[in-house]
PDB file of C-alpha atoms in Angstrom:
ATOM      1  CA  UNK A   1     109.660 124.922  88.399  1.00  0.00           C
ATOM      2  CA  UNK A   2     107.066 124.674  91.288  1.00  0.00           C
ATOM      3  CA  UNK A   3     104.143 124.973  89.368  1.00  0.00           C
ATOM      4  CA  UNK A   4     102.784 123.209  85.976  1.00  0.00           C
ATOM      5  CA  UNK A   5      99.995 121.087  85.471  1.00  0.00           C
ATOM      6  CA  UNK A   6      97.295 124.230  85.086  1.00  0.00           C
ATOM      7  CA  UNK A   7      99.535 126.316  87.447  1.00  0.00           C
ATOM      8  CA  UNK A   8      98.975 123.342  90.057  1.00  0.00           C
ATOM      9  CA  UNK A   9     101.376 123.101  93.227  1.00  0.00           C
ATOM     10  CA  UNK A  10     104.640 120.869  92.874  1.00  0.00           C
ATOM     11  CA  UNK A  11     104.115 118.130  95.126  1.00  0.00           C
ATOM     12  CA  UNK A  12     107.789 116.437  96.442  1.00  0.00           C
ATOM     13  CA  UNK A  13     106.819 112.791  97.704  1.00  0.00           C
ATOM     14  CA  UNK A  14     110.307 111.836  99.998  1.00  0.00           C
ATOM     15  CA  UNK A  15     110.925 107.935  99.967  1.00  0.00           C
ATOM     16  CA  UNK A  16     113.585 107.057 102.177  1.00  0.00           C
ATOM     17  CA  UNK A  17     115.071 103.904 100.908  1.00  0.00           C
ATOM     18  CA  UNK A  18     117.202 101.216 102.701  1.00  0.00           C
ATOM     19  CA  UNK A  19     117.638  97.454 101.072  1.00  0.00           C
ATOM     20  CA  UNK A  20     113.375  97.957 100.609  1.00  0.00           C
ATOM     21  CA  UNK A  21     113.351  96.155  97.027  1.00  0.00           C
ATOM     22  CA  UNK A  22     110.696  93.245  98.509  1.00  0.00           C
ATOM     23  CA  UNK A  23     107.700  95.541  98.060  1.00  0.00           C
ATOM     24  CA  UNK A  24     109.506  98.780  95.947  1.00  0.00           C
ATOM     25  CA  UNK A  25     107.679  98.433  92.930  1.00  0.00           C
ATOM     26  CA  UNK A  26     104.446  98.076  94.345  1.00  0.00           C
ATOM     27  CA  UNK A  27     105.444 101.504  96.472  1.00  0.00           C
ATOM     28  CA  UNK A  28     106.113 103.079  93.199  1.00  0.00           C
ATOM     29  CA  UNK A  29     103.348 101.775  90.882  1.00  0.00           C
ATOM     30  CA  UNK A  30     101.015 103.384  93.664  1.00  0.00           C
ATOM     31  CA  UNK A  31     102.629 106.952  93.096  1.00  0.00           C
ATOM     32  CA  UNK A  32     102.405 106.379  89.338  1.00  0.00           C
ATOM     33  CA  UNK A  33      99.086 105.817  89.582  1.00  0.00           C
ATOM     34  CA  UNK A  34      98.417 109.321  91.177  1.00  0.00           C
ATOM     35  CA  UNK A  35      95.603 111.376  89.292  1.00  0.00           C
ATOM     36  CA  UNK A  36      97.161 113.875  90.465  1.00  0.00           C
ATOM     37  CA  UNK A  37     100.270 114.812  88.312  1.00  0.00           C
ATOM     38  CA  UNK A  38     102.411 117.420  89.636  1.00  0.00           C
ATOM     39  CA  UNK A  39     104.413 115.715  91.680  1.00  0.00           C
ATOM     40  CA  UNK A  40     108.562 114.692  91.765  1.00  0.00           C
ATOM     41  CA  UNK A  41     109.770 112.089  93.487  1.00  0.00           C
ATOM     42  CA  UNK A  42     112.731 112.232  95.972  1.00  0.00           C
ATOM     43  CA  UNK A  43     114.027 108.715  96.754  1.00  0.00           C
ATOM     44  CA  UNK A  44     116.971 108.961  99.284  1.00  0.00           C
ATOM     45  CA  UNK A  45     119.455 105.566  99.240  1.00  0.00           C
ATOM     46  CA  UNK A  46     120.355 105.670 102.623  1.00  0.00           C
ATOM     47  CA  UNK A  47     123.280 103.020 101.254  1.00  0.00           C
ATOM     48  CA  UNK A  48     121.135 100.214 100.097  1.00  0.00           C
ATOM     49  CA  UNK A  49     123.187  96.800  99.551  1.00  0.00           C
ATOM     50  CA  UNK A  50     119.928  94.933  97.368  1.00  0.00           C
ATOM     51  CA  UNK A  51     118.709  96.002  94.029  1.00  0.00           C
ATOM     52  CA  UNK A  52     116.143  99.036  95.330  1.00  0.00           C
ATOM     53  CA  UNK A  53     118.889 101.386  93.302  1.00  0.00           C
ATOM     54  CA  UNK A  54     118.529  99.147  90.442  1.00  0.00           C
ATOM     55  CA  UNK A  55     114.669  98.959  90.265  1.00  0.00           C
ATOM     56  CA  UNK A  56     114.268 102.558  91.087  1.00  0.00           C
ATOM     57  CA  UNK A  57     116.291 103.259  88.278  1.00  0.00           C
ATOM     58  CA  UNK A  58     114.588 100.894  86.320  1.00  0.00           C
ATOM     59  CA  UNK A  59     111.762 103.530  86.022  1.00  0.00           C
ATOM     60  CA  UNK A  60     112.051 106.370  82.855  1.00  0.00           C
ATOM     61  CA  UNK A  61     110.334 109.283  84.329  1.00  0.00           C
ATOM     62  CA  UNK A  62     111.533 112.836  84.482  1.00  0.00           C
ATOM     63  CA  UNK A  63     110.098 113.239  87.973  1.00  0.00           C
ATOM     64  CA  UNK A  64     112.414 110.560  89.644  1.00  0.00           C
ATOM     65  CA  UNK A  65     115.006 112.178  91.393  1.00  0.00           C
ATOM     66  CA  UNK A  66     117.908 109.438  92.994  1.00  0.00           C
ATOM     67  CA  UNK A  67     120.245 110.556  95.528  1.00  0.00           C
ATOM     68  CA  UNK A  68     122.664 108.297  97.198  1.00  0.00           C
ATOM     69  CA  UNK A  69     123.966 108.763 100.678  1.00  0.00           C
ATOM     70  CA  UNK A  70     127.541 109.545 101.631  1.00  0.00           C
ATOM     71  CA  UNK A  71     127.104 107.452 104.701  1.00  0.00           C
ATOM     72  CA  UNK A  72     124.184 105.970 106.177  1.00  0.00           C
ATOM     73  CA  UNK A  73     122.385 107.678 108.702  1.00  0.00           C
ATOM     74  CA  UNK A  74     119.674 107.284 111.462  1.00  0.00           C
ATOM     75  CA  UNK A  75     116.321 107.548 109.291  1.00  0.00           C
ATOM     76  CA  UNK A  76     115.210 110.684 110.422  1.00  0.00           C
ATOM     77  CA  UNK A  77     118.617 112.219 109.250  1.00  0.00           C
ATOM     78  CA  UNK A  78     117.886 110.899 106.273  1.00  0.00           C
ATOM     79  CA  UNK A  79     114.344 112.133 106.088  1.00  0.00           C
ATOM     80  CA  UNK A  80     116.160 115.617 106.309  1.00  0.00           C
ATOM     81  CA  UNK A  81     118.782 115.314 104.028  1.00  0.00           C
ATOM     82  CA  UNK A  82     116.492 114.152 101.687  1.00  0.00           C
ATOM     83  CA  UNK A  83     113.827 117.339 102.020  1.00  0.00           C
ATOM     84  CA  UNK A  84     116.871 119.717 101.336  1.00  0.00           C
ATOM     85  CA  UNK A  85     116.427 118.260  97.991  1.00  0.00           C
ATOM     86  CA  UNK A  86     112.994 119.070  97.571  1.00  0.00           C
ATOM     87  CA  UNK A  87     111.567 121.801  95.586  1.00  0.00           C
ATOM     88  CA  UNK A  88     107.865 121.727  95.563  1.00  0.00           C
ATOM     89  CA  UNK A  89     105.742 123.694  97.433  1.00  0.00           C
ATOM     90  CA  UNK A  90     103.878 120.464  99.275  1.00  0.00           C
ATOM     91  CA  UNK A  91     105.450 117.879 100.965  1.00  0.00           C
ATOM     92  CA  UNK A  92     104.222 114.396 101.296  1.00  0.00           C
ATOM     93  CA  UNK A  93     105.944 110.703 102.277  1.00  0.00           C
ATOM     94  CA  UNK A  94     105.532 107.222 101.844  1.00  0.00           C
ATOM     95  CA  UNK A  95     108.263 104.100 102.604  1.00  0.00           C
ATOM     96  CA  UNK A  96     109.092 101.496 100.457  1.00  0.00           C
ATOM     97  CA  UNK A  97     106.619  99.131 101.683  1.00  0.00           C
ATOM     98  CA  UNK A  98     103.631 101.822 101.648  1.00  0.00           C
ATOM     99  CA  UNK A  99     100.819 102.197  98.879  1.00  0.00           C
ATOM    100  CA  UNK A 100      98.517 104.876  98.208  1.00  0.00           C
ATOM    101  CA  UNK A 101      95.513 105.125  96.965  1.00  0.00           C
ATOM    102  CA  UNK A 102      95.512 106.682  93.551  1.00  0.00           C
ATOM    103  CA  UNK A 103      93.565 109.705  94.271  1.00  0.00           C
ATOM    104  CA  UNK A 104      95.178 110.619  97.442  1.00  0.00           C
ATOM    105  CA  UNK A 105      97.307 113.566  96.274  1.00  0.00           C
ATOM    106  CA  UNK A 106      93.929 114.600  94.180  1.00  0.00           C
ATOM    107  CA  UNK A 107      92.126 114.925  97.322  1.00  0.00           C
ATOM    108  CA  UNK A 108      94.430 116.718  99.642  1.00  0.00           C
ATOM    109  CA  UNK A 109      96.108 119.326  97.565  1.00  0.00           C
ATOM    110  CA  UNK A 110      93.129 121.354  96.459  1.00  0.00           C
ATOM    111  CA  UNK A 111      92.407 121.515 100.383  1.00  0.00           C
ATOM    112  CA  UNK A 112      95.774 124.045 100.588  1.00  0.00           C
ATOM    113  CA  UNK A 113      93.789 126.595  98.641  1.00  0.00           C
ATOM    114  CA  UNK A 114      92.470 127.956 102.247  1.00  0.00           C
ATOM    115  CA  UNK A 115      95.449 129.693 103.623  1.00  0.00           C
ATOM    116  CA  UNK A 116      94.822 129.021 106.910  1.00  0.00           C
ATOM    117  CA  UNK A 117      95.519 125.107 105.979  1.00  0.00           C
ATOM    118  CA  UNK A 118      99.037 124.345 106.664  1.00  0.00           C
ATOM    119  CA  UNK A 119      98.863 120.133 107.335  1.00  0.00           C
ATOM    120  CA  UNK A 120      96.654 117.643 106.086  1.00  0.00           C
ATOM    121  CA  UNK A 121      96.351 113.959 106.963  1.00  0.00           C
ATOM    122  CA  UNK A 122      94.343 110.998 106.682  1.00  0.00           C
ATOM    123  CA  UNK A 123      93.069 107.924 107.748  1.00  0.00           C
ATOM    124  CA  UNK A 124      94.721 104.885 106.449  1.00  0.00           C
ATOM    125  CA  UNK A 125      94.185 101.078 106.148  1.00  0.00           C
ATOM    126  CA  UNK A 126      96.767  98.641 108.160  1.00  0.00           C
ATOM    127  CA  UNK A 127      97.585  95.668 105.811  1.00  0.00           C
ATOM    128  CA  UNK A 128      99.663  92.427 106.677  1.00  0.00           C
ATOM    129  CA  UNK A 129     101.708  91.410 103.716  1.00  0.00           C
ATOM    130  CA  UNK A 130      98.915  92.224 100.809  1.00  0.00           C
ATOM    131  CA  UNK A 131      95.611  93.982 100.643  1.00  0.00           C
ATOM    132  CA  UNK A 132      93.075  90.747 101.461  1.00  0.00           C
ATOM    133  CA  UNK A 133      93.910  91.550 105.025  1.00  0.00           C
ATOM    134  CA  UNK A 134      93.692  94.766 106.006  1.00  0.00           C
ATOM    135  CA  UNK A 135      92.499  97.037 109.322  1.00  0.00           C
ATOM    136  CA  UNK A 136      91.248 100.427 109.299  1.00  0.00           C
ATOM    137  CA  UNK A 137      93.848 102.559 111.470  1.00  0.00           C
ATOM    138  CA  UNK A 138      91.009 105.477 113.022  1.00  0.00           C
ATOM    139  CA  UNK A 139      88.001 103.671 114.002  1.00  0.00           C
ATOM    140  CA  UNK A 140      86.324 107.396 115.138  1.00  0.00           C
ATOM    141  CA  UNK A 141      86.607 110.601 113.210  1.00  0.00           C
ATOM    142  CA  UNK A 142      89.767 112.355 114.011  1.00  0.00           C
ATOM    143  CA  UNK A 143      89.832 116.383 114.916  1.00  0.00           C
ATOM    144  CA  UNK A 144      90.665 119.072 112.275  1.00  0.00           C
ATOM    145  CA  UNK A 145      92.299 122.191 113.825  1.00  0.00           C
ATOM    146  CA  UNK A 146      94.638 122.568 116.456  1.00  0.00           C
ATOM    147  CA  UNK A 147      95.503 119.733 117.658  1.00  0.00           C
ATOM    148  CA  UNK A 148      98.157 119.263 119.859  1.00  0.00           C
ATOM    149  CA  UNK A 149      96.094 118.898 122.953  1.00  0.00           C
ATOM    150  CA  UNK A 150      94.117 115.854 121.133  1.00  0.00           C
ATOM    151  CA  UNK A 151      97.208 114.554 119.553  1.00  0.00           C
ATOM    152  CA  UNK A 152      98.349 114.227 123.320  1.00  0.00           C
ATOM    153  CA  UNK A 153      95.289 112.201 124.357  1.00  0.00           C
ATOM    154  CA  UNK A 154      95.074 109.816 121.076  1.00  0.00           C
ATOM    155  CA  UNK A 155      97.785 110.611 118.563  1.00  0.00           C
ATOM    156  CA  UNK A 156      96.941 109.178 115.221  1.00  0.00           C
ATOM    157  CA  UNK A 157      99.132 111.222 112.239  1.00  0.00           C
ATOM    158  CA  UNK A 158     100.192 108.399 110.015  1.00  0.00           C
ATOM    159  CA  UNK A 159     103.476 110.128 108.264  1.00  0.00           C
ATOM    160  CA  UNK A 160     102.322 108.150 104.895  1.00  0.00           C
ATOM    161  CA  UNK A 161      99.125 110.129 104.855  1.00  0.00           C
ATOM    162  CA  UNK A 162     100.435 113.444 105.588  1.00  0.00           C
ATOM    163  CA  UNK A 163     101.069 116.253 103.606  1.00  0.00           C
ATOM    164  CA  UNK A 164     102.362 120.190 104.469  1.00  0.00           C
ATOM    165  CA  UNK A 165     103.022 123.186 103.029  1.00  0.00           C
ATOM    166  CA  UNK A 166     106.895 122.977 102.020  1.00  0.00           C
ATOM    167  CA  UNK A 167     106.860 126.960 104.017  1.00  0.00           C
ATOM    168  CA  UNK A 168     106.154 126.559 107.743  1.00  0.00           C
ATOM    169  CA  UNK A 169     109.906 124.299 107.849  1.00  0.00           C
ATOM    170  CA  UNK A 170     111.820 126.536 105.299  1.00  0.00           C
ATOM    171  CA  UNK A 171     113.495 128.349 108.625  1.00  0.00           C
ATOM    172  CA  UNK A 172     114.460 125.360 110.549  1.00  0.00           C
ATOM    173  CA  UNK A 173     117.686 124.195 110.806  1.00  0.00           C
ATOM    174  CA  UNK A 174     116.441 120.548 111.581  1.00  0.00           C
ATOM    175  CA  UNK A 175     113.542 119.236 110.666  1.00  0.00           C
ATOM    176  CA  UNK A 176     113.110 115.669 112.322  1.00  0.00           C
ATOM    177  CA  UNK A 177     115.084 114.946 115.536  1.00  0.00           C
ATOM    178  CA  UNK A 178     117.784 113.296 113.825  1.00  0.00           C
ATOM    179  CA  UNK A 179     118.705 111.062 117.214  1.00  0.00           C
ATOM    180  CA  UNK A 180     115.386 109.279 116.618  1.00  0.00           C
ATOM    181  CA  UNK A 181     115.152 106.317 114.298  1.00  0.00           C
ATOM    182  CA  UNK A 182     111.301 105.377 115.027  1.00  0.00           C
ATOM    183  CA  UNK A 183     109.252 107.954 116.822  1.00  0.00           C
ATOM    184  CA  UNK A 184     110.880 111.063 114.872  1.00  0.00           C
ATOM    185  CA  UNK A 185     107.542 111.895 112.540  1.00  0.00           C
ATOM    186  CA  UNK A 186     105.685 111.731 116.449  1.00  0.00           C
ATOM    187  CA  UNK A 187     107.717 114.534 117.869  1.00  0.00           C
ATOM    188  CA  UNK A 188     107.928 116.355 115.248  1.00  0.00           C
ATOM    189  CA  UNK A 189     104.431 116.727 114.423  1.00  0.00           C
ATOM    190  CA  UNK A 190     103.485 117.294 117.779  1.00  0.00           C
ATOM    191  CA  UNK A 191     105.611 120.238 117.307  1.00  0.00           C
ATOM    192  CA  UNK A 192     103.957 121.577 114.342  1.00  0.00           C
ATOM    193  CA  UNK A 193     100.300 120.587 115.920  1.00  0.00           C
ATOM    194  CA  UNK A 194     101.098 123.539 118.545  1.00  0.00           C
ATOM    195  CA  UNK A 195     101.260 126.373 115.701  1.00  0.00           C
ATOM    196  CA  UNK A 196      99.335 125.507 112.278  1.00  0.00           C
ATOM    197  CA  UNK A 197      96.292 124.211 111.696  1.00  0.00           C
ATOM    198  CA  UNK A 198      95.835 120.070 111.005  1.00  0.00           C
ATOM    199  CA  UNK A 199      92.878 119.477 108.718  1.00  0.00           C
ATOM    200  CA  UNK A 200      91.580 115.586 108.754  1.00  0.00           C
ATOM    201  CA  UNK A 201      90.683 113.693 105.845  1.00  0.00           C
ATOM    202  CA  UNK A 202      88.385 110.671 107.202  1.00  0.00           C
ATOM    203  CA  UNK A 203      89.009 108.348 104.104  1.00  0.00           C
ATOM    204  CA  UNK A 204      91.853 105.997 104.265  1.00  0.00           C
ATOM    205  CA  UNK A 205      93.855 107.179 101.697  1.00  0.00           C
ATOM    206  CA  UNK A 206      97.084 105.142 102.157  1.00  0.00           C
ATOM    207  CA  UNK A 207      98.225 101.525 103.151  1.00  0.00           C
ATOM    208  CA  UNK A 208     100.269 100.581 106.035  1.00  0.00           C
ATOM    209  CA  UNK A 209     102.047  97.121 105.556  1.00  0.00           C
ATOM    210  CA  UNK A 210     103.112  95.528 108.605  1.00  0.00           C
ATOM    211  CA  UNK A 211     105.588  92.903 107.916  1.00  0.00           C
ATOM    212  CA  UNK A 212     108.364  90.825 109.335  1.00  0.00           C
ATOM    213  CA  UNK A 213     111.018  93.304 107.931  1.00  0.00           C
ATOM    214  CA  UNK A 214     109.412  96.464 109.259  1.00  0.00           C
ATOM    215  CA  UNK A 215     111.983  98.953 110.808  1.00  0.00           C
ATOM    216  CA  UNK A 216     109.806  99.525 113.432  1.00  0.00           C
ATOM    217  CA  UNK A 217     108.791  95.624 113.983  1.00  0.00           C
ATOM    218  CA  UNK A 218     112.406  93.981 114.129  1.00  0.00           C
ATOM    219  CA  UNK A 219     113.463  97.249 116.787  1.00  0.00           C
ATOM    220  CA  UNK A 220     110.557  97.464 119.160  1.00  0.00           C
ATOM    221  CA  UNK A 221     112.820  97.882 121.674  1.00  0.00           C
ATOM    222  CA  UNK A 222     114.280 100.965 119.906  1.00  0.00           C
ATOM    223  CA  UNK A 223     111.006 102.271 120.267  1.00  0.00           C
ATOM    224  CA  UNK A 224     110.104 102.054 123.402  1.00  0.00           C
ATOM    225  CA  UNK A 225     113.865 103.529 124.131  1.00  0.00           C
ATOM    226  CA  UNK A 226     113.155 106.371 121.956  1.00  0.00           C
ATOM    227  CA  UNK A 227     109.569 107.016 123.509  1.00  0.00           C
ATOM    228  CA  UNK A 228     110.982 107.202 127.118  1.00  0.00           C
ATOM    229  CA  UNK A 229     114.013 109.606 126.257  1.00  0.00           C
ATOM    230  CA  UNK A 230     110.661 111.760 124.616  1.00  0.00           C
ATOM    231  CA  UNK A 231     108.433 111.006 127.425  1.00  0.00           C
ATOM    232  CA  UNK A 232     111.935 112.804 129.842  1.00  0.00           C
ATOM    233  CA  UNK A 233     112.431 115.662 127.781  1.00  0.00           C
ATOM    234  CA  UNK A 234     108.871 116.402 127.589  1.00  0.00           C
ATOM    235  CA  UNK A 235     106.982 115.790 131.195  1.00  0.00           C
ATOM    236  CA  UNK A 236     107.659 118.875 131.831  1.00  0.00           C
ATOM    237  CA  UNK A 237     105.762 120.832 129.254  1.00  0.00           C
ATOM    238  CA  UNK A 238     102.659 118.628 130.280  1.00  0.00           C
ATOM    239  CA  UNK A 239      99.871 118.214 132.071  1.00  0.00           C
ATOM    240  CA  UNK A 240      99.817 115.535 134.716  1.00  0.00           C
ATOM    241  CA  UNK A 241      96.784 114.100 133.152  1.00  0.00           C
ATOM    242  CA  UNK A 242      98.252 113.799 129.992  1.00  0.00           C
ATOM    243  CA  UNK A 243     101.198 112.732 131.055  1.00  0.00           C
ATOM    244  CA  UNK A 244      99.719 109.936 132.626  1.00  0.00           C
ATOM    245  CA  UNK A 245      97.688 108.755 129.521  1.00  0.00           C
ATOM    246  CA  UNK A 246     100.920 108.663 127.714  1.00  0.00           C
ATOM    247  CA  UNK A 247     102.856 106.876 130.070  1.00  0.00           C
ATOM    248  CA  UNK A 248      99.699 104.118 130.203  1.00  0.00           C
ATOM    249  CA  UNK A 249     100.182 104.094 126.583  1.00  0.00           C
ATOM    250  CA  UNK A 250     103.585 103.282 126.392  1.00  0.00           C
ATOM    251  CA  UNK A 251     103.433 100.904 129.139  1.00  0.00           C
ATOM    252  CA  UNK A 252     100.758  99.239 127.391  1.00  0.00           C
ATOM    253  CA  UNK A 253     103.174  98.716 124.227  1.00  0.00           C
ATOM    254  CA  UNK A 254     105.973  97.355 126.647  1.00  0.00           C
ATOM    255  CA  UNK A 255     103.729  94.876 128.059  1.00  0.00           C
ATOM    256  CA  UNK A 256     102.413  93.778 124.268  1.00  0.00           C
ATOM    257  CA  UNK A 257     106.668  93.499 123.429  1.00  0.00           C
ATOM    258  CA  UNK A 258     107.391  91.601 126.054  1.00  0.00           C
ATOM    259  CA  UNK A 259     104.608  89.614 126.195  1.00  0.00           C
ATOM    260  CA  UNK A 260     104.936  88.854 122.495  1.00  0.00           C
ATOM    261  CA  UNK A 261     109.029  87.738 123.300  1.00  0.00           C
ATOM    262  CA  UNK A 262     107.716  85.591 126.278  1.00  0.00           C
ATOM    263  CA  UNK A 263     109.061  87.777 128.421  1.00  0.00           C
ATOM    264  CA  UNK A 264     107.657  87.307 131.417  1.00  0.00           C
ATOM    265  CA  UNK A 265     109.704  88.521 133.838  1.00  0.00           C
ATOM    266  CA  UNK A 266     109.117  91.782 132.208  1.00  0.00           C
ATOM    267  CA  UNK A 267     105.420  91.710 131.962  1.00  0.00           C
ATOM    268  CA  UNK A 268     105.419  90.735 136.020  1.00  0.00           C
ATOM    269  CA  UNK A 269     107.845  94.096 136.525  1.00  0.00           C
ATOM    270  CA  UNK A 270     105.262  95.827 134.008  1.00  0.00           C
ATOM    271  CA  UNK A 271     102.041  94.928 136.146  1.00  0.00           C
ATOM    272  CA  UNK A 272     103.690  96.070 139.839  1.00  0.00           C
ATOM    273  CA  UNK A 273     104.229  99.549 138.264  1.00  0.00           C
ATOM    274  CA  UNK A 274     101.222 100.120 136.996  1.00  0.00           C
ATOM    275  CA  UNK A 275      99.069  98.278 139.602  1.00  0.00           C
ATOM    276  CA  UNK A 276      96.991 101.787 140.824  1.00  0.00           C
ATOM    277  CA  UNK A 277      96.600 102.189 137.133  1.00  0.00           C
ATOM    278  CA  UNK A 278      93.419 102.062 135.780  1.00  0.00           C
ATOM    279  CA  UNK A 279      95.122  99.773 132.915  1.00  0.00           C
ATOM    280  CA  UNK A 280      96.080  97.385 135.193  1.00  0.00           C
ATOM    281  CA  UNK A 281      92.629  94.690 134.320  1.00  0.00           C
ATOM    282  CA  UNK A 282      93.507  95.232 130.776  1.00  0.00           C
ATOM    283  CA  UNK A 283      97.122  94.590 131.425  1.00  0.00           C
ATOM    284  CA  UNK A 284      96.249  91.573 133.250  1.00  0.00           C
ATOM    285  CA  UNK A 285      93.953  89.973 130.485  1.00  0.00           C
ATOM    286  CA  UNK A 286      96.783  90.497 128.090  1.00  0.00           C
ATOM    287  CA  UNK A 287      99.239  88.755 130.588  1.00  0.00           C
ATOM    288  CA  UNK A 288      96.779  85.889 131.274  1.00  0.00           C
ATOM    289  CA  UNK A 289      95.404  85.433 127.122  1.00  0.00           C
ATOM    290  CA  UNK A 290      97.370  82.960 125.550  1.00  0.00           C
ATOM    291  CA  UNK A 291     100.001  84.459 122.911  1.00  0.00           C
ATOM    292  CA  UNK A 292      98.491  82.417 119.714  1.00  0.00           C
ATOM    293  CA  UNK A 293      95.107  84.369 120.427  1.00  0.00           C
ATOM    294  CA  UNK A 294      97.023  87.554 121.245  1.00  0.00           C
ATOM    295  CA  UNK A 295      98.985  87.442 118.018  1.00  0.00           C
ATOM    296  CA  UNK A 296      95.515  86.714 116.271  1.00  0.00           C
ATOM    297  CA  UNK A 297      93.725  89.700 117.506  1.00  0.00           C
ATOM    298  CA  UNK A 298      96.402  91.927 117.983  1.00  0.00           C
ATOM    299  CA  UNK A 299      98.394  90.852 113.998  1.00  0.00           C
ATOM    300  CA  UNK A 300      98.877  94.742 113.439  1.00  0.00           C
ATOM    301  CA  UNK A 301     101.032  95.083 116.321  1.00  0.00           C
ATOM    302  CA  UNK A 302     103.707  92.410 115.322  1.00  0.00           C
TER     303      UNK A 302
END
């Protein structure tokens, strides 16, 4: 059923799951925690070799559904298979390593009473290892609406935050671009910015926990791969403007990579291509500051 809990909307929470025991419980307990209670959970073993099958089944609640791949797949395949095995009418997300705060779902799901609300996010807190350290993600309010011409300029849809009507997908064949392994939740929002209508939820409602075992951390590279094969499919559906603030932004996270590996061959090459850029006196402080205060002020980019 799709609706119990005071005829309240079934909520399926996808957690995609590979070897993520180190921080799985505390994932979980988070989602437990929810006020809000009409919710299952779809955790997709993309062919774990730790104990995340173990602890997850550790857990005797009617709401956990397990599903273990037949193969393991690029994450955002995986994101797919596992919403094909989702029946609520809302769906929401958060990784192994994520937390949310307990009223989260409370908050956003009453907001889908107004039809013409198909997406909501929220802001979010960036933590390093535990909560004693922690960043908030959207220092300025972010735009309700649609979005996609904002989400060009500063995009800022943290997939642990969001939440959608199950409906506005039900015809696609694909969901996530299922070549993508980091920036998939990126273009695929995007996509969905152009047609429904993103509402914004100011309070950080979720944690984001930057550690050394991130997907995204150990394969920066991958990223940066990922964003240019984007950035080449999609120039010409752009404005130059635009264009140009995205391209500053990747560059900007090339330079940070390679300055981080001591790279500096690559952060020379880096500079000479964006010289006429407006960027390039940032670019140059960040080549010039030495990496131990880098890494200091810069921790949620590791």
């Amino acid at each position: 059923m799709s609706r119990q809990f005071n005829n309240q909307p079934l909520v399926s929470i996808i957690m995609n799951c590979y070897n993520g025991e180190m921080y799985l419980h505390e994932s979980i307990k988070s989602i437990l925690s929810q006020t809000y209670k009409n919710w299952e959970l779809i955790f997709w073993d993309n062919k774990s070799e730790d104990k995340s099958a173990e602890i997850f089944k550790s857990y005797d609640d009617k709401r956990f559904k397990y599903f273990y791949a037949n193969e393991h797949t690029s994450l955002y395949k995986a994101r797919n298979l596992a919403i094909k095995k989702s029946n609520g009418e809302l769906i929401a997300f958060i990784d192994t390593d994520d937390l949310w705060e307990k009223n989260k779902l409370e908050l956003q799901v009453p907001l889908f009473d107004n039809s013409k609300i198909s997406f909501v996010y929220s802001n979010l807190w960036i933590i390093k290892n535990n909560l004693k350290k922690k960043k908030l993600f959207i220092k300025t309010k972010s735009p309700s609406g649609f979005i996609y011409k904002k989400l060009l300029d500063d995009y800022n849809v943290g997939i642990l935050t969001v939440i959608f009507r199950k409906n506005i997908i039900n015809d696609l064949s694909k969901i996530f671009d299922e070549r993508f392994s980091i920036i998939g939740d990126f273009d695929f929002f995007l996509k969905l910015s152009k047609s429904y209508y993103f509402h914004y939820i100011n309070t950080p409602l979720a944690y984001y926990r930057i550690h050394d075992k991130n997907f995204s951390s150990i394969h920066s590279e991958k990223e940066m791969e990922e964003s240019d094969i984007w950035l080449h499919e999609n120039k010409n559906n752009i404005i130059p403007k635009k264009l140009d603030k995205i391209k500053n932004q990747i560059s900007l996270r090339k330079l940070l990579f390679f300055k981080f590996k001591k790279d500096y061959k690559n952060c020379i090459k880096i500079l000479f291509e964006n010289y006429k850029s407006i960027l390039v006196v940032q670019m140059l402080i960040i080549v010039l500051t030495p990496l131990y205060i880098l890494k200091k002020i810069s921790w949620f980019h590791n």
